[in-house]
Amino acid sequence: MPLSAPPPASGERYLLSASLDNARHLSSLLRAVHFQDHATCFATASGLRVTVEDAKCIQANAFIQAEIFQEFSVQEESVMFRINLSVLLDCLTIFGTSSLPGTSTALRMCYRGYGYPLMLFLEEGRVVTVCKINTQEPEELLDFDFCSTKVVNKIILQSEGLREAFAELDMTSEVLQITMSPDKPYFRLSTFGNAGSAHLDYPRDSDLMEAFHCNQTQTNRYKISLLKPSTKALALSCKVSIRTDAQGFLSLQYMIRNEDGQICFVEYYCCPDENITEAEL
Amino acid sequence: MRFRAKIVDLACLNHFSRIINTIAKLTKTCILRLTVCKLYFILSDKIANGGASMWCELSQGNFFDEFQMEGVAAEHNEIYLELVPENLSRALKTAHSAKAVKIKLTNKHCPCLRVAVELPSLSSSSRIVTHDIPVGVIPRRMWNDFREPSVPDFDVSIYLPVLKTMKSVVERMKNLSNFIVIEANLSGEMNLKIETDLVSVTTHFKDLGNPPWASEDGCQSFAQGRDLESMAEACIDIKKLQQLLAGQQVNPTKALCNIVRKRIVHFILLHEEVSLQYFIPAIA
């Protein structure tokens, strides 16, 4: 049951206006990309994309397509603003995070335009919370220029196979090394920590492997501290696609099913760690 | 001065532990006042604790199977002790399957409350775990500092919303701001508001109901002649409110608050055998 938000003064319409019966459809996805305080929201008629970046090396995007919402309307071609993601999440989860069966928080989101705050109307039971979150000038986002034609290696795994591995990554290692190859070891995750090195191999004929398209042997290292937050997206997802391009840029795409069985995506892009020489590999 | 008491019933013991846990969440130190019939946990606003004060009262007969108290003197048959409730809470944590708990005031090297927990054991002799909790004896001349606070001359009295909802909202708001505004009116409406440079959040509760206090002469109802829609508000330290709500492990039978605009918010939480009053002053 969508909440009725007051129309803006002077008859103008909201640039972005959306309703969601269950705010968790949005908050759980945003949590999967919440590793920095600030995020850029980008809305078009297709839906909402929320982007978080760090260190100019890693970018995470959460996509919530328009069909997930009960109502989703964008008045211009696109709407973009920067917002404090920690604050946004605290507001979206104002009535708590535990999901009691049968109860959910209804959400209405409105944005008037440049310089205006994002308005949230949340209702649970008969209690209504109104939030006004200040927005900022959007900053330029990284463009990883990752398209399917440039992909060298790609595998699709069932997430349950990777969850434990990622949760138990040796964080004393500075890097996570990913090897993908048409030959053994096919797909290998390696860390080099204080206690020693650890290798985790996934054979290409494993039950967990849904697709295996590796054309070239590639070994790349990524700063583990940057990739660790992707564990949140992995925990929510049922499948993950892992792709690399010729430069070693990594794309992780997570397919997430929400409480109503609808599919959403979260993706992480990461630059390879520059501080290694060919000799070390 | 003598005090010894014993709890044998497990339900009474758990209930007593829950009360101590609630007190421990509210304050680091407090006064325990013992009389023939009641126990009081008191926090005076005179002590430096952000100005909040507390008065918690329980009838000893509802908890203790044995209760013997001899005060400082015949005409002043009471004992006032200063203690750290967290110590008592920790001692009682070991008692969740106890056969009996005995509490005794001792003075071997310094005044202590000795809590002896008798635990079930496979052998014929029981296991006893003893905790000595240091206490300070408050002299008679200071007892006036710890009198029961009077109900303030409030502008609005209103029942609190479902504590679980209020707790979730206040916990989130605590991430966003150090202060929270509580406002309510005599039409059963309450708002919780925070506002900072980054964000403002207001939660609206309706149909809460207003307790039927009588006016001073007892004839008229409190609400008569007052503007029912007008809100009384007070801005308070959000951490104090969050501590009060976090400490409520069981839903009270009655929960209400009295607001004196811009001065103080007085919370009253009533359970079957215990009443808790908590005063949070408004920030200037």
Coordinates of C-alpha atoms in Angstrom, one line a residue, chain A residues 84 87 90-91 93-98 100 126-134 136, chain B residues 164-165 168-170 172-173 175-176 196-207:
Chain A
N84 CA 25.6 9.6 2.6
V87 CA 22.6 7.7 6.8
D90 CA 19.9 4.0 9.0
C91 CA 16.8 5.7 7.7
T93 CA 16.1 0.4 8.5
I94 CA 14.6 2.9 11.1
F95 CA 12.1 0.2 12.3
G96 CA 14.8 -2.4 12.7
T97 CA 16.5 -5.0 10.6
S98 CA 14.9 -8.2 11.8
L100 CA 9.3 -10.6 11.4
R126 CA 0.7 2.6 11.8
V127 CA 3.9 4.4 12.7
V128 CA 5.2 6.8 10.0
T129 CA 8.8 8.1 9.8
V130 CA 9.8 11.0 7.6
C131 CA 13.4 11.5 6.6
K132 CA 15.1 14.3 4.8
I133 CA 18.6 13.5 3.7
N134 CA 20.8 16.2 2.2
Q136 CA 25.5 16.5 -2.7
Chain B
K164 CA 10.2 -2.6 20.6
T165 CA 9.4 0.0 17.9
S168 CA 14.5 0.4 17.1
V169 CA 13.8 3.9 16.1
V170 CA 15.9 5.5 18.9
R172 CA 18.9 4.2 14.5
M173 CA 18.5 7.9 15.5
N175 CA 23.7 6.8 14.9
L176 CA 22.6 10.1 13.4
T196 CA 21.5 17.6 12.0
D197 CA 23.2 19.3 9.1
L198 CA 23.1 16.0 7.2
V199 CA 19.6 14.7 7.9
S200 CA 16.4 15.2 9.8
V201 CA 14.2 12.3 10.8
T202 CA 10.8 12.4 12.5
T203 CA 8.8 9.4 13.7
H204 CA 5.1 10.0 14.3
F205 CA 3.1 7.8 16.7
K206 CA -0.6 8.2 17.0
D207 CA -3.5 6.9 19.2

